[in-house]
């Protein structure tokens, strides 16, 4: 039974992932992503991690993909992109072969290898305790530092978005003649305010 | 319901040991807030000044920790997830130096390119905080998240020149490939967790030294993937392909940080995972690192020879330097780690200075990086050319510069560890890349400038950065003893004094 659930979840995951990179329309890519995320949620349930599965569906499949779709619609890239460009000849074939080698190697290793580590104590200690409680305990004890510094990533996301979204007032400096020398502009008054 | 709640026994957080990193984070958040509140003016000094002083404060906060780590052994904080020992302190200060040099270079650059604003400095400080978390990470999860903090901020910085298409291209390439490398690293961490049952590096070391695994396939696959993920960050071959494109396209001051701060954090992580935690599996990973080091040395030096773009040339040269640093890892001895620490500390100044010169010569638009743009620089701007000469000679490993001693110590450690062929390949690659550096020197001094070539303007910040870098490059080359002693003490303090902990198994000599 567990194997059947795993296989079903894995197939959904992989099909979604393939769909993300092969769809010519970004909207289709975003929708394929939902398949991958739901598949991961199924795998979480197969591992008795109900809390993670719920979070996966609510946050990722729900909120984040909707946000993706919003952005795709807002900046107007909801049209087909040409994904057939191949800057290096035969790079797709090479990537496919190398990817296959890596996949076969990993599958072999994981099926021949065995889990030698002792299981974590978080869920063993109290079988009756809920999944959510166990995760909460681990986050605030063993992995407190990792949990706390994750917040820095959120700050970077905000600052990074602001940094990349501003300064668009002037023309590209290398769009027309890459490598050409750019003429020195007229020096502006020292106190000139930056136009917001 | 409330009666059923049992309190969670949260670990104690020793803030004094985390102070240097918290200062970086606090400085970044304060700068962000002030930057939003104060009116935005052109040509303002305080963003860069604030960043420099934040980094200085962080370096000053490392200082008392040095004595605590030296006298009382490593401090383990927040449930043993972070470790402050001599190596953390020394490399933490090196990252501060990298931030200071980058901020000084960035000021003139952002002004010239009309990109002024607090955001680049905020991202720089946040990235440096991530790097400092990574230096002391004693848990693979902390290491991974710190690496993400370090990298994601740098992805944005690579694309900060939004009006330059190549900057965006560099950011995109770095982001996609970096995300793949992170995924590989994370999968490796998962496999190692499966094999050892813990993500704590001290726990992994203890588990591996007290258990003989009958089936170590998971562990070996995990270790290989961790090597791949970290190898990407330090631009080791065959995970180096991103470096030339990203270095060429990214804003030059950002490249100075990529080649100094990011490399320092990446190598510190390699030391913690491979040399310390996996010390019992040394015979398994040493041959792999051997091959990676040889590839990195040869790819970096051979491909640097035919470059005509100075930033690409420096990118390949930095790959070759990563090879030298890997030689120190491959030795897996305390001498190797000491040599690596010396190498990282001195290379930070040399490479930041080199990309500082590239920043200045690059002109508005950051595009003048061809060898022909350096033609006659010795006459157009004698001081800048002299500084670049010093940096190039140091990278080539000429005596009386820090680069010579750095290579000398690494090779000494390799010979002590009986890796004679590796040392030979390293010396050979040094000779090959010397040819590439000479091409730049010849362009600067051997050719007359074009008639219409103008002098270069050196902003005040860049001037300070170049003077500091030249002083450090020559100073550590002439008087290396303080830094070598520091590196020695730093590595000595990495060994746990507590008897119940297995001591770090460094072999002595051959």
mmCIF file of C-alpha atoms in Angstrom, chain A residues 102 106 108-110 112-118 120 133 137 140-147 149-150 152-153 155-156 159-160 162-164 166-175 178-185 188-194 196, chain B residues 6-11 13 25 32 40-43 78-79 81-82 111 114-117 119-120 122-123 126 133 141-142 145 148-149 152-153 156 159-160 162-166 187 194-197 199 207 213 215 217-218 221 225 363-365 367:
data_model
loop_
_atom_site.group_PDB
_atom_site.id
_atom_site.type_symbol
_atom_site.label_atom_id
_atom_site.label_comp_id
_atom_site.label_asym_id
_atom_site.label_seq_id
_atom_site.Cartn_x
_atom_site.Cartn_y
_atom_site.Cartn_z
ATOM 1 C CA UNK A 102 22.878 10.701 -12.249
ATOM 2 C CA UNK A 106 21.204 7.693 -7.251
ATOM 3 C CA UNK A 108 21.043 2.328 -7.436
ATOM 4 C CA UNK A 109 22.719 3.813 -4.384
ATOM 5 C CA UNK A 110 19.492 4.436 -2.529
ATOM 6 C CA UNK A 112 21.418 -0.819 -2.395
ATOM 7 C CA UNK A 113 22.261 1.391 0.570
ATOM 8 C CA UNK A 114 20.571 1.160 3.923
ATOM 9 C CA UNK A 115 19.639 3.781 6.477
ATOM 10 C CA UNK A 116 22.259 3.309 9.157
ATOM 11 C CA UNK A 117 21.546 6.302 11.369
ATOM 12 C CA UNK A 118 19.523 5.945 14.537
ATOM 13 C CA UNK A 120 15.366 10.787 15.590
ATOM 14 C CA UNK A 133 3.644 19.374 18.304
ATOM 15 C CA UNK A 137 9.386 21.042 19.668
ATOM 16 C CA UNK A 140 12.394 25.420 19.107
ATOM 17 C CA UNK A 141 15.011 23.125 20.627
ATOM 18 C CA UNK A 142 17.340 21.252 18.318
ATOM 19 C CA UNK A 143 16.988 23.506 15.290
ATOM 20 C CA UNK A 144 16.366 26.828 17.024
ATOM 21 C CA UNK A 145 19.219 28.664 15.298
ATOM 22 C CA UNK A 146 18.344 27.331 11.844
ATOM 23 C CA UNK A 147 14.716 28.310 12.424
ATOM 24 C CA UNK A 149 18.025 32.715 10.872
ATOM 25 C CA UNK A 150 15.495 31.734 8.221
ATOM 26 C CA UNK A 152 17.032 36.773 7.351
ATOM 27 C CA UNK A 153 16.021 35.159 4.063
ATOM 28 C CA UNK A 155 14.495 40.320 4.741
ATOM 29 C CA UNK A 156 16.691 39.579 1.738
ATOM 30 C CA UNK A 159 15.273 44.204 -0.020
ATOM 31 C CA UNK A 160 16.214 42.262 -3.129
ATOM 32 C CA UNK A 162 13.101 46.598 -4.003
ATOM 33 C CA UNK A 163 16.682 46.762 -5.256
ATOM 34 C CA UNK A 164 15.878 45.065 -8.547
ATOM 35 C CA UNK A 166 14.014 50.491 -8.849
ATOM 36 C CA UNK A 167 16.625 52.441 -10.856
ATOM 37 C CA UNK A 168 14.769 51.793 -14.074
ATOM 38 C CA UNK A 169 14.497 55.479 -14.991
ATOM 39 C CA UNK A 170 17.363 55.603 -17.478
ATOM 40 C CA UNK A 171 18.146 53.677 -20.649
ATOM 41 C CA UNK A 172 20.084 50.453 -20.815
ATOM 42 C CA UNK A 173 23.787 51.161 -21.001
ATOM 43 C CA UNK A 174 24.730 48.163 -23.122
ATOM 44 C CA UNK A 175 21.585 47.192 -24.966
ATOM 45 C CA UNK A 178 27.572 45.956 -25.948
ATOM 46 C CA UNK A 179 31.176 46.734 -25.136
ATOM 47 C CA UNK A 180 31.052 50.250 -26.526
ATOM 48 C CA UNK A 181 32.286 53.079 -24.427
ATOM 49 C CA UNK A 182 29.482 54.953 -22.767
ATOM 50 C CA UNK A 183 29.639 58.736 -23.095
ATOM 51 C CA UNK A 184 30.157 60.573 -19.849
ATOM 52 C CA UNK A 185 26.931 62.316 -18.878
ATOM 53 C CA UNK A 188 24.425 67.071 -12.280
ATOM 54 C CA UNK A 189 24.209 69.457 -9.371
ATOM 55 C CA UNK A 190 25.452 67.918 -6.126
ATOM 56 C CA UNK A 191 22.220 68.443 -4.297
ATOM 57 C CA UNK A 192 19.867 67.156 -6.990
ATOM 58 C CA UNK A 193 17.228 64.899 -5.540
ATOM 59 C CA UNK A 194 16.893 61.452 -6.983
ATOM 60 C CA UNK A 196 11.582 58.684 -7.071
ATOM 61 C CA UNK B 6 4.038 20.973 28.632
ATOM 62 C CA UNK B 7 6.637 23.716 28.410
ATOM 63 C CA UNK B 8 9.292 23.397 25.729
ATOM 64 C CA UNK B 9 12.774 23.341 27.141
ATOM 65 C CA UNK B 10 14.333 25.856 24.776
ATOM 66 C CA UNK B 11 18.117 25.963 24.598
ATOM 67 C CA UNK B 13 21.117 31.478 23.522
ATOM 68 C CA UNK B 25 22.277 41.873 10.892
ATOM 69 C CA UNK B 32 17.432 49.677 5.581
ATOM 70 C CA UNK B 40 17.133 60.099 -0.774
ATOM 71 C CA UNK B 41 19.864 62.381 -1.964
ATOM 72 C CA UNK B 42 22.350 61.894 -4.702
ATOM 73 C CA UNK B 43 26.027 61.692 -3.759
ATOM 74 C CA UNK B 78 22.311 27.477 20.671
ATOM 75 C CA UNK B 79 22.088 23.721 21.168
ATOM 76 C CA UNK B 81 24.350 24.482 16.287
ATOM 77 C CA UNK B 82 27.004 27.211 16.138
ATOM 78 C CA UNK B 111 27.800 56.830 -7.905
ATOM 79 C CA UNK B 114 23.915 56.271 -11.018
ATOM 80 C CA UNK B 115 22.642 53.385 -8.899
ATOM 81 C CA UNK B 116 22.985 55.018 -5.503
ATOM 82 C CA UNK B 117 20.818 53.804 -2.678
ATOM 83 C CA UNK B 119 19.896 48.528 -0.886
ATOM 84 C CA UNK B 120 23.229 47.215 -2.213
ATOM 85 C CA UNK B 122 21.987 46.238 3.040
ATOM 86 C CA UNK B 123 22.306 43.141 0.864
ATOM 87 C CA UNK B 126 23.052 40.519 5.124
ATOM 88 C CA UNK B 133 26.849 32.083 10.274
ATOM 89 C CA UNK B 141 20.866 22.642 8.490
ATOM 90 C CA UNK B 142 22.383 25.866 9.820
ATOM 91 C CA UNK B 145 20.402 28.131 5.523
ATOM 92 C CA UNK B 148 21.314 30.424 1.210
ATOM 93 C CA UNK B 149 21.472 33.769 3.055
ATOM 94 C CA UNK B 152 20.640 34.774 -2.406
ATOM 95 C CA UNK B 153 21.828 38.242 -1.405
ATOM 96 C CA UNK B 156 20.554 40.037 -6.240
ATOM 97 C CA UNK B 159 21.973 41.869 -11.000
ATOM 98 C CA UNK B 160 22.017 45.199 -9.171
ATOM 99 C CA UNK B 162 19.588 46.769 -13.753
ATOM 100 C CA UNK B 163 20.334 48.970 -16.742
ATOM 101 C CA UNK B 164 23.080 46.666 -17.940
ATOM 102 C CA UNK B 165 21.821 43.554 -19.730
ATOM 103 C CA UNK B 166 24.935 41.533 -18.874
ATOM 104 C CA UNK B 187 20.054 16.091 -1.084
ATOM 105 C CA UNK B 194 19.968 9.022 6.760
ATOM 106 C CA UNK B 195 23.358 7.415 7.235
ATOM 107 C CA UNK B 196 24.243 8.988 10.575
ATOM 108 C CA UNK B 197 20.912 9.939 12.139
ATOM 109 C CA UNK B 199 22.696 16.753 11.181
ATOM 110 C CA UNK B 207 28.810 8.603 15.291
ATOM 111 C CA UNK B 213 29.080 1.163 9.003
ATOM 112 C CA UNK B 215 26.812 -0.344 4.349
ATOM 113 C CA UNK B 217 26.709 3.772 0.312
ATOM 114 C CA UNK B 218 24.272 6.436 1.531
ATOM 115 C CA UNK B 221 26.766 9.411 -1.964
ATOM 116 C CA UNK B 225 26.823 15.559 -3.222
ATOM 117 C CA UNK B 363 34.648 53.219 -16.804
ATOM 118 C CA UNK B 364 31.021 54.207 -16.838
ATOM 119 C CA UNK B 365 28.994 51.249 -18.032
ATOM 120 C CA UNK B 367 32.415 47.549 -19.974
#
